[in-house]
Coordinates of C-alpha atoms in Angstrom, one line a residue:
Chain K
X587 CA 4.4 42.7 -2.6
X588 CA 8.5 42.2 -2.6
X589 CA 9.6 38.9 -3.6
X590 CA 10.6 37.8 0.0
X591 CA 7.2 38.2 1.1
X592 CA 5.8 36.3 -1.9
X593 CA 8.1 33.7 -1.9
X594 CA 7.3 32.8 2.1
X595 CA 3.1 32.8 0.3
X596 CA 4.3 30.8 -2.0
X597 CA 5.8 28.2 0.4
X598 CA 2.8 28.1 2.8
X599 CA 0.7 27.2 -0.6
X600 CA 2.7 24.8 -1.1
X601 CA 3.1 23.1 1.8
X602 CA -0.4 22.8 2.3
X603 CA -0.5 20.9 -1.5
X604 CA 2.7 19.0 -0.2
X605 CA 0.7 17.7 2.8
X606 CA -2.3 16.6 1.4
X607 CA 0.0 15.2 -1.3
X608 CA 1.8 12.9 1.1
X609 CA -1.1 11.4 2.1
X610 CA -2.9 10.5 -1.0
X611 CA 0.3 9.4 -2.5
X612 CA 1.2 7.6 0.5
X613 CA -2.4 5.5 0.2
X614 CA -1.4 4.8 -3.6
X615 CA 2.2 3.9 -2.5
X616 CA 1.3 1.4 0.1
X617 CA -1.5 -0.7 -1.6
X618 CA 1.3 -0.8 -5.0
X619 CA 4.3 -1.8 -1.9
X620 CA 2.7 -4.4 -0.7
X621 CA -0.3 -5.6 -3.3
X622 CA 1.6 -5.1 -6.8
X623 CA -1.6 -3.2 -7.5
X624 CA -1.8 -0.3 -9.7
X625 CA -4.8 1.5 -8.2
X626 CA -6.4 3.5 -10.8
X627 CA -9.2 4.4 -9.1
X628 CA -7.5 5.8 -6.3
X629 CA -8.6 9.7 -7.4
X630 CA -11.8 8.5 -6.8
X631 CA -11.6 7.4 -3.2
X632 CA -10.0 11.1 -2.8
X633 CA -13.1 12.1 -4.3
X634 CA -15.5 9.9 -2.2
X635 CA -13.9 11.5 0.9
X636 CA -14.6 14.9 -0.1
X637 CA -18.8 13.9 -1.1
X638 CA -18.9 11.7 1.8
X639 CA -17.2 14.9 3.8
X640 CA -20.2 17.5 2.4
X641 CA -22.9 14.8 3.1
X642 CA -22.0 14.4 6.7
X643 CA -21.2 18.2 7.4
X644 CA -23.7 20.0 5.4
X645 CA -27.0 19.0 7.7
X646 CA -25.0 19.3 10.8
X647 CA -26.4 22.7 11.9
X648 CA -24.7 23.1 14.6
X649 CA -20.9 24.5 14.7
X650 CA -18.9 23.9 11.8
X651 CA -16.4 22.2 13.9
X652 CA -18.9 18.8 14.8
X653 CA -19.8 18.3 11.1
X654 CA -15.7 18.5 10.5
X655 CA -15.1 16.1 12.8
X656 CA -18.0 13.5 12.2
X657 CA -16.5 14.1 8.8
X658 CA -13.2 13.2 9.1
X659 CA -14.0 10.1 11.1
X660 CA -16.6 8.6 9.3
X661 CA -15.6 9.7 5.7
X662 CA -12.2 7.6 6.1
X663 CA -14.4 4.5 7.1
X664 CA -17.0 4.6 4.1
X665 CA -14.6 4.7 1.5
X666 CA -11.8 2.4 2.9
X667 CA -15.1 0.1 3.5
X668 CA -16.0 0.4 -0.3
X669 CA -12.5 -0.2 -0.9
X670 CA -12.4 -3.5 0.8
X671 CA -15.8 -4.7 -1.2
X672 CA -13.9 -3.7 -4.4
X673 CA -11.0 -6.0 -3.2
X674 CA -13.1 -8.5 -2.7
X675 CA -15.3 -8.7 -5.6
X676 CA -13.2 -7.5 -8.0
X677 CA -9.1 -7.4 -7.1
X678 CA -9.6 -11.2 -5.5
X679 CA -11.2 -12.2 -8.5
X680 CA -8.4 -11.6 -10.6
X681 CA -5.9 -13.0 -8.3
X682 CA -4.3 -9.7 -7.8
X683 CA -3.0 -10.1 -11.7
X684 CA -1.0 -6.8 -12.6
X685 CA -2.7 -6.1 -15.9
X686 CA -5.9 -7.0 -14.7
X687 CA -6.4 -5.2 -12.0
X688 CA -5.1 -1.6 -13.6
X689 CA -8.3 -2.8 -16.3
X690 CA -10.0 -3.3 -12.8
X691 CA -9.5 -0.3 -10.7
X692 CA -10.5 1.6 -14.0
X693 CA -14.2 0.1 -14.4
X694 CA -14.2 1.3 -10.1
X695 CA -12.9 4.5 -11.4
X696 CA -16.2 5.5 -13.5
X697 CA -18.5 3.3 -11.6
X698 CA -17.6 5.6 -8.1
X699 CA -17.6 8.9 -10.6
X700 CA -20.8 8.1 -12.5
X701 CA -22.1 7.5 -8.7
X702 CA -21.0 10.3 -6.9
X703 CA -22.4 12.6 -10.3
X704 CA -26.3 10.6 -10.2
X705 CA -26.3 10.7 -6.4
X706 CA -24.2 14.4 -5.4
X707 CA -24.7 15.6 -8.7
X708 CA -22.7 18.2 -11.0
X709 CA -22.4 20.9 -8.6
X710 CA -18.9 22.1 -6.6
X711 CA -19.8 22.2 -3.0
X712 CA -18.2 24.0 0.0
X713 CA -17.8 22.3 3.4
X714 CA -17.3 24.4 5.8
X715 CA -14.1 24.9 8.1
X716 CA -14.1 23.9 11.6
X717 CA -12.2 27.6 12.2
X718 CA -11.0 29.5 9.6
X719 CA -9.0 32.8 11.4
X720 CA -7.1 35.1 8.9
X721 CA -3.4 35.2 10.4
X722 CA -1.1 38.2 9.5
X723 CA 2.3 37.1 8.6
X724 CA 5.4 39.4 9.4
X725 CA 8.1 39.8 7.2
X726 CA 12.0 41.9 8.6
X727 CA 13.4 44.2 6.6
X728 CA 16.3 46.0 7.1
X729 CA 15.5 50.0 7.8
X730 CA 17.7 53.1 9.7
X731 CA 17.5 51.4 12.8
X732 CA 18.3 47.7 12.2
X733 CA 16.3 44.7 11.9
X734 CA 13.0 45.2 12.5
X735 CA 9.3 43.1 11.9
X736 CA 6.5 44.7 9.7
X737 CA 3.1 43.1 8.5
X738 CA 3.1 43.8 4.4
X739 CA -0.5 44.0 2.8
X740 CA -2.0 40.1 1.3
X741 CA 1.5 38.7 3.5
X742 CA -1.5 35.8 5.6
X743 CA -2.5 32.3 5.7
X744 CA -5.5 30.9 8.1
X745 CA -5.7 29.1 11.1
X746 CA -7.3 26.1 9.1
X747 CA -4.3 26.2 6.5
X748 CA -2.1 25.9 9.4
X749 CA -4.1 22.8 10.8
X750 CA -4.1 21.7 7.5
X751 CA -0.3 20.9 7.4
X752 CA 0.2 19.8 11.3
X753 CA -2.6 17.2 10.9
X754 CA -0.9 15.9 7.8
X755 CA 2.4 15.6 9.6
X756 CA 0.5 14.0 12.5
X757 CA -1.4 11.5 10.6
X758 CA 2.2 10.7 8.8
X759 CA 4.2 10.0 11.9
X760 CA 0.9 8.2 12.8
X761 CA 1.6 5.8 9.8
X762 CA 5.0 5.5 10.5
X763 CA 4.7 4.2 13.9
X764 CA 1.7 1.9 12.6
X765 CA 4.2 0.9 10.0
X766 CA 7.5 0.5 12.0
X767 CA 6.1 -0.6 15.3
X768 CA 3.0 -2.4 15.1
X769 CA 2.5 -6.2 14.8
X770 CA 0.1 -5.2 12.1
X771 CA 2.9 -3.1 11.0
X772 CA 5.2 -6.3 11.0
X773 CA 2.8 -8.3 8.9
X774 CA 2.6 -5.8 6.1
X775 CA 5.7 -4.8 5.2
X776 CA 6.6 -9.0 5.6
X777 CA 3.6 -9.6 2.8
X778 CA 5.3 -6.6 1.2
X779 CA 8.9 -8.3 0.8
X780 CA 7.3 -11.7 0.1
X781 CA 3.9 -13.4 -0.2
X782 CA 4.7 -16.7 -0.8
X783 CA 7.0 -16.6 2.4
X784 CA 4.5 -14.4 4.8
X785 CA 2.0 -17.3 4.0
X786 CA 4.2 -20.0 4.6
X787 CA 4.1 -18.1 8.2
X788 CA 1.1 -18.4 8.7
X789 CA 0.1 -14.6 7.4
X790 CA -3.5 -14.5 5.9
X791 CA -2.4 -12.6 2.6
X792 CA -5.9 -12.2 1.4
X793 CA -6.8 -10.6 4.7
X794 CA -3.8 -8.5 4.9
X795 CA -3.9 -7.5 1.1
X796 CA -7.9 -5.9 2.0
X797 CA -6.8 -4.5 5.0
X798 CA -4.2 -2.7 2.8
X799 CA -6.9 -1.4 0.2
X800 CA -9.0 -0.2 2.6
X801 CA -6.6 1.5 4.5
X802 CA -4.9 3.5 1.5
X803 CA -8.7 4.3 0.3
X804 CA -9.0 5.8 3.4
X805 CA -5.8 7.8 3.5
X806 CA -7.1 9.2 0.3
X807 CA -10.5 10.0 2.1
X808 CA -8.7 11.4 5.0
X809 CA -7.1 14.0 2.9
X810 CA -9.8 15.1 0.9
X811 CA -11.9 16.0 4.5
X812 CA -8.6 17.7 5.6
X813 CA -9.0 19.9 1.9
X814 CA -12.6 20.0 1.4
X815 CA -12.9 23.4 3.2
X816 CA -10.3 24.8 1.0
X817 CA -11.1 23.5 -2.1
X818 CA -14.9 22.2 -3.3
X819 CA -16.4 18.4 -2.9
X820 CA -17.1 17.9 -6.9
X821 CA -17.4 14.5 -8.9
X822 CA -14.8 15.4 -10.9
X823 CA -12.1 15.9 -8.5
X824 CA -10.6 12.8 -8.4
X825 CA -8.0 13.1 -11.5
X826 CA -5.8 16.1 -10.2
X827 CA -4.7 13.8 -7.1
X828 CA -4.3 10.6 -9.1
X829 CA -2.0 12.5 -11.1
X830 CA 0.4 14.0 -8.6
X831 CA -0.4 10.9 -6.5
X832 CA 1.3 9.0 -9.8
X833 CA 4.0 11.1 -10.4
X834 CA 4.9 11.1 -6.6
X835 CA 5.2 7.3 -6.0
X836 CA 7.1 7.4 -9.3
X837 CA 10.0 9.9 -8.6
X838 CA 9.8 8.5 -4.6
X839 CA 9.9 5.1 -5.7
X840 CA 7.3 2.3 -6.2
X841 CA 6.3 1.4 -2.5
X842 CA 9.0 3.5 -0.7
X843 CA 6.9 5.2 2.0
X844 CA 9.9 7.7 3.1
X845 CA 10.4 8.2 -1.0
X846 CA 6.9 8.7 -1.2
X847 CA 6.9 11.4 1.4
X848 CA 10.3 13.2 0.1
X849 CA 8.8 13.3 -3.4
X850 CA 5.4 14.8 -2.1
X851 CA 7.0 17.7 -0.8
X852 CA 9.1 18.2 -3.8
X853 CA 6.4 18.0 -6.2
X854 CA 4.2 19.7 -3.7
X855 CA 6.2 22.9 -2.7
X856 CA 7.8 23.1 -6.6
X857 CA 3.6 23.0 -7.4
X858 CA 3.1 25.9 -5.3
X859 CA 5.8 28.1 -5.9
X860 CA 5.8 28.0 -9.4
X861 CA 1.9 28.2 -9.7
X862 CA 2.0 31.5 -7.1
X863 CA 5.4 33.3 -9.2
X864 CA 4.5 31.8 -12.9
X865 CA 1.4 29.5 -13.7
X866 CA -0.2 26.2 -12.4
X867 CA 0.1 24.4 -15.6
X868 CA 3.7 25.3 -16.3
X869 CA 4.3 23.6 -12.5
X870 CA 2.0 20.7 -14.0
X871 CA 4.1 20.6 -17.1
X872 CA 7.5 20.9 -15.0
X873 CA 5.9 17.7 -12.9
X874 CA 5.8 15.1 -15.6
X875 CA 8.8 16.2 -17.5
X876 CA 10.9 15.6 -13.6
X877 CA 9.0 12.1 -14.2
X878 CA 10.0 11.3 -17.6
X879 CA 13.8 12.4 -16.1
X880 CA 13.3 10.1 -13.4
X881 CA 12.1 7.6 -15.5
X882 CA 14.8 7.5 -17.7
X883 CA 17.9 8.1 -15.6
X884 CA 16.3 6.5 -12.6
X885 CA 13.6 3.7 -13.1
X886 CA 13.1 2.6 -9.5
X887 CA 12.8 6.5 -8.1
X888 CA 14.7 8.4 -5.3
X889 CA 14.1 5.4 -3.0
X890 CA 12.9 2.3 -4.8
X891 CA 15.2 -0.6 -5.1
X892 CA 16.2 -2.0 -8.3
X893 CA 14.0 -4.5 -9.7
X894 CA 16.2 -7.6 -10.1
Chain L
X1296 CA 3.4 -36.5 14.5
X1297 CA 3.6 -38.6 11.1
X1298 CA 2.7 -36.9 8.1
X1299 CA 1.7 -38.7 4.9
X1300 CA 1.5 -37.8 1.4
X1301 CA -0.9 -39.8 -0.6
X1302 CA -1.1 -40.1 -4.5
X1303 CA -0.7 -36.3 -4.8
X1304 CA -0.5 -34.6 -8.2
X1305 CA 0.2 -31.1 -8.1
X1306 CA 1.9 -28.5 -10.4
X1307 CA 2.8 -25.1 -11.9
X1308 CA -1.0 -23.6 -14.0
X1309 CA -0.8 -26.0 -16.8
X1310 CA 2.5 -27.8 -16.1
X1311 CA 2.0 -30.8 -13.6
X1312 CA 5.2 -31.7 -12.1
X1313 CA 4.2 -34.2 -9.4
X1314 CA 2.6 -37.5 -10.2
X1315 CA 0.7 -39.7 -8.1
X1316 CA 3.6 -38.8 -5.2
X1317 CA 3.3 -40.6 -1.9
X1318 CA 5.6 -40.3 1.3
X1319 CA 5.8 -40.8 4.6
X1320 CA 7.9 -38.7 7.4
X1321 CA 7.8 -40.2 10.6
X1322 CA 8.3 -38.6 14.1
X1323 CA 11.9 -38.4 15.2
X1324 CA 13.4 -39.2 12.0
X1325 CA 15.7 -37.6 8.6
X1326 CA 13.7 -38.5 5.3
X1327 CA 15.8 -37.2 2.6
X1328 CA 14.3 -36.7 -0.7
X1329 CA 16.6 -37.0 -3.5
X1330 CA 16.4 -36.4 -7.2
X1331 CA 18.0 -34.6 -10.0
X1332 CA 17.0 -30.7 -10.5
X1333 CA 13.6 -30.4 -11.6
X1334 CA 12.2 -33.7 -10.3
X1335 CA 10.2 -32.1 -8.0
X1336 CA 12.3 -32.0 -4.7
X1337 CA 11.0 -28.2 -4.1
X1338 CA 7.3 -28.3 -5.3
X1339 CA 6.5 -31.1 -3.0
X1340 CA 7.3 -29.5 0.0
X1341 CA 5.4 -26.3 -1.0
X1342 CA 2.4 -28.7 -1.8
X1343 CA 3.2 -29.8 1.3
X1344 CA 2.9 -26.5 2.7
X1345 CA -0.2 -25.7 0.8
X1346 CA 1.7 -22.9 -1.3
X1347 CA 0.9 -25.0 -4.5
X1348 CA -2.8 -26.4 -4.8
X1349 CA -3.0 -30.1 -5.1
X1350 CA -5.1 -31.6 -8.3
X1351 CA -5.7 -34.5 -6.1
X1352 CA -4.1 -37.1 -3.5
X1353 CA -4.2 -36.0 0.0
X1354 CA -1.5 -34.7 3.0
X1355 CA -2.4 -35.2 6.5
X1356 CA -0.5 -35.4 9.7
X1357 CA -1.4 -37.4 12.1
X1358 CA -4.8 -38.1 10.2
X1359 CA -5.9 -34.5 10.3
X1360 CA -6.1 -32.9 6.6
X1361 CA -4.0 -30.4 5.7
X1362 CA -5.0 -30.4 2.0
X1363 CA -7.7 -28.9 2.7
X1364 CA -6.4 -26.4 4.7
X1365 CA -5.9 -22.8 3.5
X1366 CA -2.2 -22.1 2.9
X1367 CA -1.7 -20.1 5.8
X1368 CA -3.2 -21.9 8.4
X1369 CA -0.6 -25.0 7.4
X1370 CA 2.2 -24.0 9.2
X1371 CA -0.1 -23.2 12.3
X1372 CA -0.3 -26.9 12.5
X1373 CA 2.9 -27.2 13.3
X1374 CA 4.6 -27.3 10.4
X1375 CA 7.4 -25.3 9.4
X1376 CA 9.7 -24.5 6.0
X1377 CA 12.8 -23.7 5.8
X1378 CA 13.1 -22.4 2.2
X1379 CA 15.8 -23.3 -0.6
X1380 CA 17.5 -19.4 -1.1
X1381 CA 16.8 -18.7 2.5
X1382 CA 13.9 -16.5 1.3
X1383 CA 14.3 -14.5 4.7
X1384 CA 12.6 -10.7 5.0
X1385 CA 15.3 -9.2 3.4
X1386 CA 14.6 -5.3 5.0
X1387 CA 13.5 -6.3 8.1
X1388 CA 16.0 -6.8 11.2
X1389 CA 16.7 -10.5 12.5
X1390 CA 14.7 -9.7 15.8
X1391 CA 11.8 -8.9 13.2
X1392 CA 12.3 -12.4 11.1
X1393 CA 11.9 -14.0 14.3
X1394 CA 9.0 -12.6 15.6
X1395 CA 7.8 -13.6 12.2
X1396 CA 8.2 -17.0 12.7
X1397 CA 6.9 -16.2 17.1
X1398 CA 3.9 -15.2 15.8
X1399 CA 2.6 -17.9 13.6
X1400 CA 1.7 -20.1 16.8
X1401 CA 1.7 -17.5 19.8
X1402 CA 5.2 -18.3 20.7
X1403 CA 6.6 -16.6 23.5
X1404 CA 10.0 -14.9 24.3
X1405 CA 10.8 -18.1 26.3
X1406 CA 10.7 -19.7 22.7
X1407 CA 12.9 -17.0 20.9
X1408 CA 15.2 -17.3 23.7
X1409 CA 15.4 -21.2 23.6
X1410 CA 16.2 -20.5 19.9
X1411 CA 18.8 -18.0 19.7
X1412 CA 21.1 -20.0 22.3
X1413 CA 21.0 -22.6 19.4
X1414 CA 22.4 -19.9 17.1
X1415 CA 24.4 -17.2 19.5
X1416 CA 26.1 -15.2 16.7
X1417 CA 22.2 -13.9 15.6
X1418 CA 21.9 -12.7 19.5
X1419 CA 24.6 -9.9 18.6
X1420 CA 22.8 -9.2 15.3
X1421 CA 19.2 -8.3 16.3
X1422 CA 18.9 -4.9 15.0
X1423 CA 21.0 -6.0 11.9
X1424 CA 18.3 -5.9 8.6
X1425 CA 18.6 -9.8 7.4
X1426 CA 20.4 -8.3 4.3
X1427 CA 23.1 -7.8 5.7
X1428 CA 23.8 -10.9 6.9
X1429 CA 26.7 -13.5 5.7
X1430 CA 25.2 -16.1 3.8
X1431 CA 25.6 -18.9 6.9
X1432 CA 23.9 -16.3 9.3
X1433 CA 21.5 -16.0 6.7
X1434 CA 20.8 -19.6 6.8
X1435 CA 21.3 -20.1 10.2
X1436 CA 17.9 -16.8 10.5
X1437 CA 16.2 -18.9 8.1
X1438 CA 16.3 -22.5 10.4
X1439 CA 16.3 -20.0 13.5
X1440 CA 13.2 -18.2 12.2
X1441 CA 11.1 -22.0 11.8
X1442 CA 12.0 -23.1 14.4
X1443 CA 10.0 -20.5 16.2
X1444 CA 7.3 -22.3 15.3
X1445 CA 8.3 -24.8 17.7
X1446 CA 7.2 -27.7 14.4
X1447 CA 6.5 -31.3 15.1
X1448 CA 7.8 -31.2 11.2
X1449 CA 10.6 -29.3 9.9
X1450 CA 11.0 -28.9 5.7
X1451 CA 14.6 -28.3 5.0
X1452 CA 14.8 -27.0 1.4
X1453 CA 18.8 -27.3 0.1
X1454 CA 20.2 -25.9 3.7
X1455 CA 24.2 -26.4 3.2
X1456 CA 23.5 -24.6 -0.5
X1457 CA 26.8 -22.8 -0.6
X1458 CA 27.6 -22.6 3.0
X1459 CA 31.5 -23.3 4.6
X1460 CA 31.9 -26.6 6.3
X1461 CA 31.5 -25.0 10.1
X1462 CA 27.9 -23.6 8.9
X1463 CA 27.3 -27.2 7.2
X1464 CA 28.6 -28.6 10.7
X1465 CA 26.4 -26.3 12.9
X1466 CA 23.1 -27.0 10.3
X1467 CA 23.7 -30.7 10.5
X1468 CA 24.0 -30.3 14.6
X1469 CA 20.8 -28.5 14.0
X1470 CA 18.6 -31.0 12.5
X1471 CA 20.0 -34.1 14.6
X1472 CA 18.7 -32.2 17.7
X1473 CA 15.4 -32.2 16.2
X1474 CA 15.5 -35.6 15.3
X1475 CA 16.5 -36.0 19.4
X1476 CA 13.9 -34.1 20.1
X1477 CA 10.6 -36.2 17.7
X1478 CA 10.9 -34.4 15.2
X1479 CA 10.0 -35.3 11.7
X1480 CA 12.2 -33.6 8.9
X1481 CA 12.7 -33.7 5.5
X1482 CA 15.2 -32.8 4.4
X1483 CA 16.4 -31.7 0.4
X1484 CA 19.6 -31.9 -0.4
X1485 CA 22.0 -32.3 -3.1
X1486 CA 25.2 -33.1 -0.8
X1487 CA 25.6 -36.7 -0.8
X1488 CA 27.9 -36.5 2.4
X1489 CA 25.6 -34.8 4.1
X1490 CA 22.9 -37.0 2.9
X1491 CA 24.3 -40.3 4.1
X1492 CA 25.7 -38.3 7.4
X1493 CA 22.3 -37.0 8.4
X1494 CA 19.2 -38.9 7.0
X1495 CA 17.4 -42.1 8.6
X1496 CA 15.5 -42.9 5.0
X1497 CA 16.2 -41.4 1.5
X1498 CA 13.1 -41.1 -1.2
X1499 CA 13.7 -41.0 -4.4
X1500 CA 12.1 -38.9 -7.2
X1501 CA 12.0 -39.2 -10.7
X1502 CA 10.1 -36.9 -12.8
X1503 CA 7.9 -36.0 -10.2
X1504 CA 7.3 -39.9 -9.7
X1505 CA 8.3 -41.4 -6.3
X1506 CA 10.7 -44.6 -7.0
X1507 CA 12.2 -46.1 -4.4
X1508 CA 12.2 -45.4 -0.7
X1509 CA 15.4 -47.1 1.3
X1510 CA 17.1 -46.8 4.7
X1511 CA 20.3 -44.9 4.2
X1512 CA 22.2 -48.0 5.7
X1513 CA 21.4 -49.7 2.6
X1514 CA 21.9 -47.0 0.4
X1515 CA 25.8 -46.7 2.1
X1516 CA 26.0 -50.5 0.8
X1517 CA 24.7 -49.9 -2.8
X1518 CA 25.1 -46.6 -4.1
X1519 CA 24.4 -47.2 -7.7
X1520 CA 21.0 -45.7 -6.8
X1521 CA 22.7 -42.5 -6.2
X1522 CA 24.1 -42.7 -9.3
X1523 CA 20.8 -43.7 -11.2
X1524 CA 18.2 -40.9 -9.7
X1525 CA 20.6 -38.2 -8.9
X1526 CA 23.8 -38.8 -11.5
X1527 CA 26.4 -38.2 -9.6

């Protein structure tokens, strides 16, 4: 294949990683915004989604499409519900203290993993797509008699990577407007700039800072259904997204949402060209030395604002 | 509404900075707590707004507890905080800091409106993110955005801190209308022009001990007291 041809592969790869990226990152980003939390564990609820995906879709007989769907609705729910028993019996306890709640989330971490490996077990597990239609991709060149459109051999995506990557951006401008025009909105991003002031109006922090966990559990559950199909439901497959999910919020900016975004689709696209034209490691590798960079000649990321 | 603090000890973890405090703000009048820094001016009005737990002693208005309130359900009682710095939602616009301050009693727009024509340069600035306010329309947010509330107390923390005399002039305007109106504030302040212009009663604190409490009349005639508790 010429490189045009690959390259445009190599995008689609990666925007499907971008988009899944945002979303996870975006979970990890909002509970650190507006909690000071340093979620740890969050892989983990990325993993839930995915086991919780497979259990829901597997015995569903019917078309794949109904087990997706039951999937993607109720997955969300059970680990943003698990989230907000963590926050309760664990985080609260704490009182939200920074180092105790990164030695926290890390006890949640192997407690969910050593769960999901006694209860799922070992095995890598397929869920199936809801449709899954190979798509034929057209590439111009330039021949005798001008521009014209030809199909080269491998150039194709699928009709579910497609969906993959319009749900994403749907579910972000969801969060957006949830964010920006919402009274529930309102009272996060106030918690976010200052607890002791959004109590002193009358904001239940405690209820506002589970509401929070939840909800970014479940972003991370949401995109593990919207993934499942392409990669496997395993016990394991938690670290991978913490990762990137780390690295993103770090170059975007602690709690920036739009920075968080931005540095997904950095990270995400760089992650699939390189790992289509060189190697997946070396794009790995690339990834935390851009972080060290960042971290050095830019502490608070593309977006963050300067600690004072 | 009268709200009363009795024998309350509160403080920082281990540090105790209020001892055995007791006060009394009464409806439709200025009590002015005086004090040099670090006597306690600030921590007793967020034990007064439940934002510091008290180790014992008790805060009620009208009779009805709000020690033993949660935090956030003290200001739905109709008490509201102005806060020394302003302390405003920095990124969010001034129509966004108000409805803040709407929401924490079901406020309408009728309120907001009622508010705004009591500060008109912030009805030009509604979009504007808080930040980038001057520092008077800054304060003037923070008063705007507590009196949403629409409190039968007011807590006034340091509100002429580094203002120009027309936004001293329009603050002081401020809190005689809601002494007009039966309002109780307190009010912390370090000015003592603005203290003997505005208050009805001064307290006085002393490492986080309440000394003497005196109507400001008498305080015009003997201002060696001034001079004892605050130094000046």
């Amino acid at each position: 294949m010429d490189f045009g041809p690959h390259l445009l592969l190599a995008v689609l790869e990666g925007a499907v990683g971008a988009a899944v990226l945002a979303l996870t990152a975006l979970g990890l980003s909002l509970v650190f915004g507006v909690m000071r939390v340093v979620n740890v564990a969050h892989g983990e609820f990325f993993m839930l989604g995915a086991v919780v995906a497979w259990f829901i879709a597997s015995p569903i007989a019917a078309h794949p499409a109904i087990g997706f769907v039951a999937a993607l609705a109720i997955a969300p729910l059970v680990a943003g519900g698990i989230a907000v028993v963590v926050d309760r019996l664990v985080l609260k306890r704490v009182e939200y203290d920074p180092e105790a709640t990164i030695v926290g989330t890390i006890g949640v971490l192997y407690i969910i993993q050593q769960s999901a490996l006694m209860i799922y077990g070992p095995e890598a597990r397929p869920v199936e797509p809801p449709f899954n239609h190979r798509i034929a991709l057209p590439w111009v060149e330039w021949g005798d008699s001008g521009l014209s459109f030809y199909y080269p051999w491998g150039l194709s995506t699928t009709s579910y990577k497609l969906f993959v990557i319009v749900a994403a951006v749907a579910i972000l401008v969801t969060f957006w407007s949830v964010m920006s025009r919402t009274r529930l909105g309102l009272i996060m991003r106030a918690t976010q700039l200052d607890r002791e002031t959004a109590v002193a109006f009358g904001i239940p922090v405690q209820r506002v800072y589970s509401i929070v966990f939840g909800f970014g559990a479940a972003l991370a559950a949401l995109s593990a259904v919207l993934i499942v199909p392409i990669q496997q439901a395993h016990y394991l497959m938690g670290h991978d997204p913490l990762l990137l999910s780390f690295i993103v919020v770090i170059i975007g900016g602690l709690g920036s949402v739009r920075g968080t975004v931005v540095a997904a689709l950095l990270i995400g696209m760089s992650d699939g060209i390189i790992s289509v034209f060189l190697s997946p490691t070396l794009s790995k590798i690339l990834a935390t030395l851009l972080v060290a960079l960042v971290l050095v000649f830019r502490p608070q990321g593309l977006y963050g604002k300067k600690m004072a | 509404m009268t709200l009363r603090l009795e024998a309350i000890n509160t403080g920082y973890g281990q540090v105790q900075i209020l001892y055995d405090l007791s006060l009394e703000a009464r409806p439709g009048e200025v009590l002015c707590l005086l004090g040099r820094n670090g006597a306690g001016k600030t921590t007793t009005l967020k034990a007064i707004m439940g934002l510091l737990p008290l180790r014992s002693g008790s805060i009620t208005l009208d009779g009805q507890s709000l020690s033993d309130l949660p935090a956030h359900q003290v200001p739905g009682q109709g008490v509201a905080y102005v806060p020394q710095g302003r302390r405003l939602f920095t990124e969010l616009t001034v129509a966004e800091n108000i409805e803040i301050g709407l929401m924490t009693r079901g406020k309408s727009h009728r309120t907001r409106d009622r508010v705004l024509s009591m500060f008109p340069r912030l009805q030009d600035r509604l979009d504007q993110p808080a930040e980038t306010l001057s520092g008077g329309e800054q304060q003037m947010l923070a008063t705007a955005r507590a009196l949403c509330l629409e409190p039968s107390v007011l807590l006034l923390d340091e509100p002429t801190e580094g203002l120009q005399p027309s936004m001293i002039a329009l603050i002081a305007d401020t809190v005689r209308a809601m002494r007009t109106e039966g309002q109780a504030v307190i009010l912390v302040e370090q000015r003592i022009d603005s203290v003997l212009a505005l208050a009805d009663r001064v307290a006085f604190i002393e490492n986080g001990r309440g000394r003497e409490v005196m109507d400001t009349a008498d305080l015009r005639d003997d201002p060696s007291l001034v001079r004892k508790y605050v130094g000046i």
